Coordinates of C-alpha atoms and ligand atoms in Angstrom, one line a residue:
X1 CA 3.8 -34.5 4.6
X2 CA 5.5 -33.4 7.2
X3 CA 4.5 -32.1 10.3
X4 CA 3.3 -28.6 10.8
X5 CA 5.2 -26.6 12.6
X6 CA 4.0 -26.2 16.3
X7 CA 1.4 -22.9 17.2
X8 CA 2.7 -19.8 17.1
X9 CA 3.1 -17.2 19.1
X10 CA 0.8 -15.0 17.3
X11 CA 1.0 -10.6 16.7
X12 CA -1.4 -8.5 15.5
X13 CA -0.3 -5.0 14.3
X14 CA -2.9 -3.3 13.5
X15 CA -2.5 0.7 12.6
X16 CA -4.6 3.1 14.0
X17 CA -5.5 7.4 13.1
X18 CA -8.5 8.6 14.3
X19 CA -9.8 5.5 15.1
X20 CA -11.6 6.4 18.3
X21 CA -14.8 5.2 17.5
X22 CA -13.7 1.8 15.8
X23 CA -11.0 0.9 18.4
X24 CA -14.0 -0.7 21.1
X25 CA -15.6 -3.4 18.5
X26 CA -12.2 -4.1 16.9
X27 CA -10.3 -4.5 19.6
X28 CA -13.3 -6.7 21.2
X29 CA -13.1 -9.1 17.9
X30 CA -9.4 -8.8 17.8
X31 CA -9.2 -10.2 21.4
X32 CA -11.8 -12.9 21.3
X33 CA -10.4 -14.9 18.0
X34 CA -7.4 -14.9 19.5
X35 CA -8.4 -15.9 22.5
X36 CA -10.1 -19.0 20.6
X37 CA -7.0 -19.4 18.5
X38 CA -5.0 -20.3 22.2
X39 CA -8.3 -21.9 23.4
X40 CA -7.9 -24.1 19.7
X41 CA -4.1 -24.5 20.3
X42 CA -3.5 -23.1 17.3
X43 CA -1.9 -20.2 18.9
X44 CA 1.2 -20.1 21.6
X45 CA -0.1 -19.0 25.2
X46 CA 1.8 -15.5 24.7
X47 CA 0.0 -14.1 21.6
X48 CA -0.9 -10.2 21.7
X49 CA -2.4 -7.4 19.7
X50 CA 0.0 -4.6 19.3
X51 CA -2.1 -1.0 18.2
X52 CA -0.1 1.1 16.5
X53 CA -1.3 5.3 17.3
X54 CA 0.0 7.2 13.9
X55 CA -0.1 10.3 15.6
X56 CA -3.9 10.8 16.5
X57 CA -5.4 14.0 17.3
X58 CA -8.6 12.2 18.8
X59 CA -8.7 10.1 22.4
X60 CA -7.1 6.5 20.2
X61 CA -4.4 6.6 22.6
X62 CA -6.9 7.1 25.7
X63 CA -8.6 4.6 24.0
X64 CA -5.9 2.2 23.6
X65 CA -4.3 2.7 26.9
X66 CA -7.8 2.2 28.7
X67 CA -7.5 -1.7 26.6
X68 CA -4.5 -2.2 27.6
X69 CA -5.3 -1.8 31.2
X70 CA -8.1 -3.9 31.1
X71 CA -6.5 -7.5 28.9
X72 CA -3.1 -8.1 29.7
X73 CA -2.8 -9.9 25.4
X74 CA -3.2 -6.1 24.5
X75 CA -0.1 -3.6 24.1
X76 CA 0.4 0.2 22.3
X77 CA 2.8 1.8 20.6
X78 CA 2.3 5.5 20.0
X79 CA 4.2 7.4 17.3
X80 CA 5.3 11.1 18.1
X81 CA 3.5 12.4 15.3
X82 CA 1.5 10.8 11.8
X83 CA 3.5 8.8 10.3
X84 CA 1.3 7.5 7.4
X85 CA -0.5 4.2 7.5
X86 CA 3.0 2.3 6.0
X87 CA 5.2 2.9 8.0
X88 CA 2.8 3.1 11.2
X89 CA 2.4 -0.2 9.8
X90 CA 5.7 -1.3 9.8
X91 CA 6.9 0.3 12.9
X92 CA 4.9 -2.4 14.5
X93 CA 6.1 -5.3 12.0
X94 CA 9.8 -4.1 13.4
X95 CA 9.5 -3.9 16.7
X96 CA 6.6 -6.0 18.3
X97 CA 7.8 -10.0 19.2
X98 CA 6.5 -13.2 17.6
X99 CA 6.2 -15.9 15.3
X100 CA 3.8 -14.9 13.0
X101 CA 3.1 -10.8 12.9
X102 CA -0.6 -10.4 11.2
X103 CA -1.5 -6.7 9.7
X104 CA -5.1 -5.7 9.6
X105 CA -6.8 -2.5 9.6
X106 CA -8.9 -0.8 12.3
X107 CA -12.1 -0.7 11.0
X108 CA -13.1 -4.2 10.6
X109 CA -13.4 -3.9 7.1
X110 CA -11.5 -7.9 6.6
X111 CA -12.8 -10.6 8.4
X112 CA -11.1 -10.8 10.8
X113 CA -12.0 -14.9 10.9
X114 CA -10.1 -15.5 7.7
X115 CA -6.7 -15.4 10.2
X116 CA -7.3 -19.0 11.7
X117 CA -6.7 -20.1 7.3
X118 CA -3.6 -17.4 7.9
X119 CA -2.4 -19.4 10.8
X120 CA -3.3 -23.1 9.0
X121 CA -1.3 -21.6 6.1
X122 CA 1.3 -21.0 8.2
X123 CA 1.6 -23.9 9.9
X124 CA 2.1 -25.6 6.5
X125 CA 5.0 -24.0 5.5
X126 CA 4.0 -20.5 4.1
X127 CA 6.1 -17.3 5.4
X128 CA 3.8 -15.5 3.7
X129 CA -0.3 -15.6 3.7
X130 CA -1.7 -12.9 1.4
X131 CA -5.8 -11.8 2.7
X132 CA -7.3 -10.9 -1.1
X133 CA -11.1 -10.3 -1.3
X134 CA -13.0 -12.7 -3.0
X135 CA -15.3 -9.8 -4.7
X136 CA -15.4 -6.0 -4.4
X137 CA -18.6 -6.2 -3.5
X138 CA -18.9 -3.5 -1.4
X139 CA -17.0 -0.8 -3.2
X140 CA -18.0 1.9 -5.8
X141 CA -18.7 1.2 -9.8
X142 CA -15.7 3.8 -9.3
X143 CA -13.3 2.2 -6.9
X144 CA -14.2 -1.2 -8.4
X145 CA -13.1 0.0 -12.0
X146 CA -10.1 2.1 -10.9
X147 CA -8.8 -0.3 -9.1
X148 CA -8.8 -3.2 -12.0
X149 CA -7.2 -1.0 -13.9
X150 CA -5.1 -0.2 -11.6
X151 CA -3.6 -3.9 -11.5
X152 CA -3.6 -3.9 -15.1
X153 CA -0.8 -0.7 -15.4
X154 CA 0.9 -1.6 -12.6
X155 CA 1.5 -4.9 -14.3
X156 CA 2.0 -3.6 -17.6
X157 CA 5.0 -1.6 -16.2
X158 CA 6.3 -4.7 -14.6
X159 CA 5.4 -4.0 -10.6
X160 CA 4.3 -7.4 -8.9
X161 CA 1.1 -6.7 -7.4
X162 CA -1.4 -8.9 -5.7
X163 CA -4.3 -8.6 -7.0
X164 CA -7.4 -7.2 -4.4
X165 CA -4.2 -7.7 -1.5
X166 CA -4.4 -4.8 0.7
X167 CA -2.3 -4.8 3.8
X168 CA -4.0 -8.1 5.2
X169 CA -1.5 -10.6 5.8
X170 CA 0.3 -12.9 8.1
X171 CA 4.3 -12.7 8.0
X172 CA 6.6 -15.2 9.4
X173 CA 9.1 -14.4 11.9
X174 CA 11.6 -15.1 8.6
X175 CA 10.0 -12.9 6.3
X176 CA 9.9 -10.2 8.7
X177 CA 13.5 -10.2 9.3
X178 CA 14.1 -10.2 5.8
X179 CA 12.2 -6.7 5.4
X180 CA 13.9 -5.3 7.9
X181 CA 16.8 -5.3 5.1
X182 CA 14.3 -3.0 2.8
X183 CA 15.7 0.1 3.9
X184 CA 13.4 2.3 1.2
X185 CA 11.9 5.2 2.6
X186 CA 8.7 5.4 0.0
X187 CA 7.0 2.8 1.6
X188 CA 4.6 0.2 -0.4
X189 CA 4.3 -2.6 1.7
X190 CA 1.9 -5.0 -1.1
X191 CA 4.9 -4.1 -3.7
X192 CA 7.8 -5.2 -1.6
X193 CA 6.6 -8.1 -0.3
X194 CA 6.1 -10.0 -3.1
X195 CA 10.0 -9.4 -3.8
X196 CA 10.6 -10.8 0.0
X197 CA 9.9 -14.6 -1.9
X198 CA 9.4 -17.2 0.0
X199 CA 6.9 -20.1 0.1
X200 CA 3.5 -17.7 0.1
X201 CA -0.5 -18.9 0.0
X202 CA -3.4 -16.5 -0.3
X203 CA -6.4 -17.1 1.8
X204 CA -10.1 -15.1 0.8
X205 CA -12.7 -12.9 2.3
X206 CA -15.3 -11.5 2.2
X207 CA -14.4 -7.3 2.7
X208 CA -17.3 -5.3 4.7
X209 CA -17.9 -1.7 5.4
X210 CA -16.1 0.0 7.8
X211 CA -17.1 -0.7 11.6
X212 CA -17.6 3.0 12.7
X213 CA -15.2 6.5 11.5
X214 CA -15.0 7.2 7.9
X215 CA -12.2 6.6 5.6
X216 CA -8.7 8.3 6.0
X217 CA -8.0 8.3 2.4
X218 CA -9.5 10.1 0.2
X219 CA -9.5 10.1 -3.3
X220 CA -6.4 12.9 -3.2
X221 CA -4.2 10.5 -0.9
X222 CA -5.2 7.2 -2.9
X223 CA -4.3 8.4 -5.9
X224 CA -0.3 9.5 -4.5
X225 CA -0.4 6.2 -3.4
X226 CA -1.0 4.2 -6.5
X227 CA 1.1 7.0 -8.5
X228 CA 4.0 5.9 -5.3
X229 CA 3.2 2.2 -5.9
X230 CA 4.1 2.2 -9.5
X231 CA 7.5 4.9 -9.2
X232 CA 8.6 2.4 -6.0
X233 CA 9.1 -0.4 -8.5
X234 CA 9.1 0.4 -11.6
X235 CA 11.6 2.9 -14.3
X236 CA 9.2 2.2 -17.0
X237 CA 7.7 5.5 -17.3
X238 CA 10.7 6.5 -17.8
X239 CA 11.4 4.5 -21.0
X240 CA 8.0 5.2 -22.2
X241 CA 8.4 8.9 -22.3
X242 CA 11.7 8.4 -24.0
X243 CA 10.0 6.4 -26.9
X244 CA 7.3 9.0 -26.8
X245 CA 9.9 11.8 -27.6
X246 CA 11.5 9.3 -30.3
X247 CA 7.8 9.0 -31.3
X248 CA 7.2 12.7 -31.5
X249 CA 10.3 13.6 -32.9
X250 CA 10.1 11.2 -35.7
X251 CA 6.9 12.5 -36.5
X252 CA 7.7 16.4 -36.0
X253 CA 10.1 15.4 -39.4
X254 CA 7.8 13.9 -41.6
X255 CA 5.9 17.1 -40.4
X256 CA 8.2 19.2 -41.6
X257 CA 8.6 17.6 -44.7
X258 CA 5.0 18.1 -45.7
X259 CA 5.1 21.8 -44.6
X260 CA 8.2 22.1 -47.1
X261 CA 6.2 20.5 -49.9
X262 CA 2.9 22.4 -49.6
X263 CA 5.4 25.6 -49.3
X264 CA 7.0 24.5 -52.7
X265 CA 4.4 23.4 -54.9
X266 CA 1.6 25.4 -53.7
X267 CA 1.1 28.5 -54.3
X268 CA -1.8 29.1 -52.3
X269 CA -1.4 28.4 -49.2
X270 CA -2.0 30.4 -46.6
X271 CA 0.1 31.0 -44.0
X272 CA -1.6 29.1 -40.9
X273 CA -1.2 29.3 -37.5
X274 CA -2.9 26.0 -36.7
X275 CA -0.1 24.2 -38.0
X276 CA 1.8 26.1 -35.8
X277 CA 0.0 27.1 -32.5
X278 CA -1.6 23.3 -32.3
X279 CA 2.6 21.0 -32.0
X280 CA 3.2 23.9 -30.0
X281 CA 0.5 23.3 -27.3
X282 CA 1.4 19.4 -27.5
X283 CA 5.1 19.3 -27.8
X284 CA 4.0 21.7 -24.3
X285 CA 2.1 19.5 -22.4
X286 CA 4.3 16.4 -23.8
X287 CA 7.3 18.1 -22.7
X288 CA 5.7 19.3 -18.9
X289 CA 4.4 15.5 -18.1
X290 CA 8.1 14.0 -19.2
X291 CA 9.5 16.6 -16.3
X292 CA 6.4 15.9 -14.1
X293 CA 7.7 12.5 -14.2
X294 CA 11.3 12.3 -13.8
X295 CA 10.7 15.2 -11.1
X296 CA 8.6 12.3 -9.6
X297 CA 11.5 10.0 -9.6
X298 CA 14.3 12.6 -8.6
X299 CA 11.9 14.1 -5.6
X300 CA 12.7 10.2 -4.7
X301 CA 16.1 9.6 -4.7
X302 CA 16.5 13.2 -2.6
X303 CA 14.3 11.6 -0.3
X304 CA 16.1 8.7 0.0
X305 CA 19.4 10.1 0.6
X306 CA 18.4 11.3 3.5
X307 CA 17.7 8.6 5.1
X308 CA 15.6 10.2 8.0
X309 CA 13.9 7.6 10.0
X310 CA 10.5 6.4 9.2
X311 CA 9.1 6.5 12.2
X312 CA 9.6 7.4 15.9
X313 CA 8.3 5.9 19.0
X314 CA 6.7 7.6 21.7
X315 CA 5.7 5.2 23.6
X316 CA 4.8 1.8 24.4
X317 CA 2.2 0.0 26.9
Ligands
UDP1 N1 -3.9 4.6 8.8 C1 -2.9 5.1 9.8 N2 -2.3 6.1 9.6 C2 -3.1 7.3 8.4 C3 -3.9 6.7 7.9 C4 -4.2 5.6 8.2 O1 -2.2 4.1 10.8 O2 -2.4 8.4 8.4 C5 -4.7 3.1 9.6 C6 -6.4 3.9 9.7 O3 -6.4 4.1 10.8 C7 -7.1 2.4 9.2 C8 -5.7 2.1 8.3 O4 -4.9 3.0 8.2 O5 -6.4 1.3 10.2 C9 -6.8 2.3 6.9 O6 -7.7 3.4 6.5 P1 -8.8 3.0 5.7 O7 -9.5 2.2 6.3 O8 -9.4 4.9 6.5 O9 -8.6 3.1 4.4 P2 -9.9 2.8 3.7 O10 -10.0 1.5 3.8 O11 -10.7 3.3 3.6 O12 -8.3 2.4 2.4
MG2 MG1 -10.5 0.6 6.1

């Protein structure tokens, strides 16, 4: 057994978009937990909590400022506009100090208490600790089924994801420094982090309902995010449409042979429109789908080449 690492300075990073209702609860829970860790000698006394205001349109920033004024452990980072969950998270991870950075959502859906095990895993040598939901009881049937299907689909496409892990995780300073080298704009952290490699660990926890406010991921946004997760890490869809194209081409060759045979040997053949119209729609559909998929990759390349900043910090407290 090697000696455990010294108690780290923890930095909790919390992305917040219109979370004025949840923040008072969340900050209270987080402060209590970090205080406990420090008191127990598991975290260094300089441990802190950083709330990132992702261009909220409600009073989120004022609430953060009030919390920061009352508690020296709490700080705020205000982005200049809404940059999206992933970028808000990144802005915190890349700019705050600390030995072990823990990211968690602002709605207390993820069990704060799991941080204790995360820190223990870090001290035992893990550079990355994934928070994984032990069950999906708090989800609707629909969400459960689609999530399951998604993890399977992603795996088939060659995307390495940790199943049932969202953005609740601990990253060591070393992991964060490595993350800095990944300059991509199309950010899907839960696909990116496993690519860092390093010694990692998993901590299981129960996921609860949102403490207040409502989800910022309606169905459309969730689908776009899921799609991004695949196309940011895998070129398999491009290969699949090439394969589909070849199959359809080979199929139509045999249909042509069959048509010729009917034409030659069956005098009563009705000049059918079905055999004309069906492939027309079918091929049209396949072509549009394929062009769309290629277009998505092209759009990503376009966004990456512009290399615009992923977030802009307006103010910190
Ligand atoms: N969030 C953000 N920027 C956005 C959307 C969401 O920082 O543009 C934050 C939000 O405040 C929350 C976290 O991302 O802390 C996850 O969002 P939410 O809880 O709404 O997602 P869900 O849990 O419903 O998937
Ligand atoms: Mg949530």
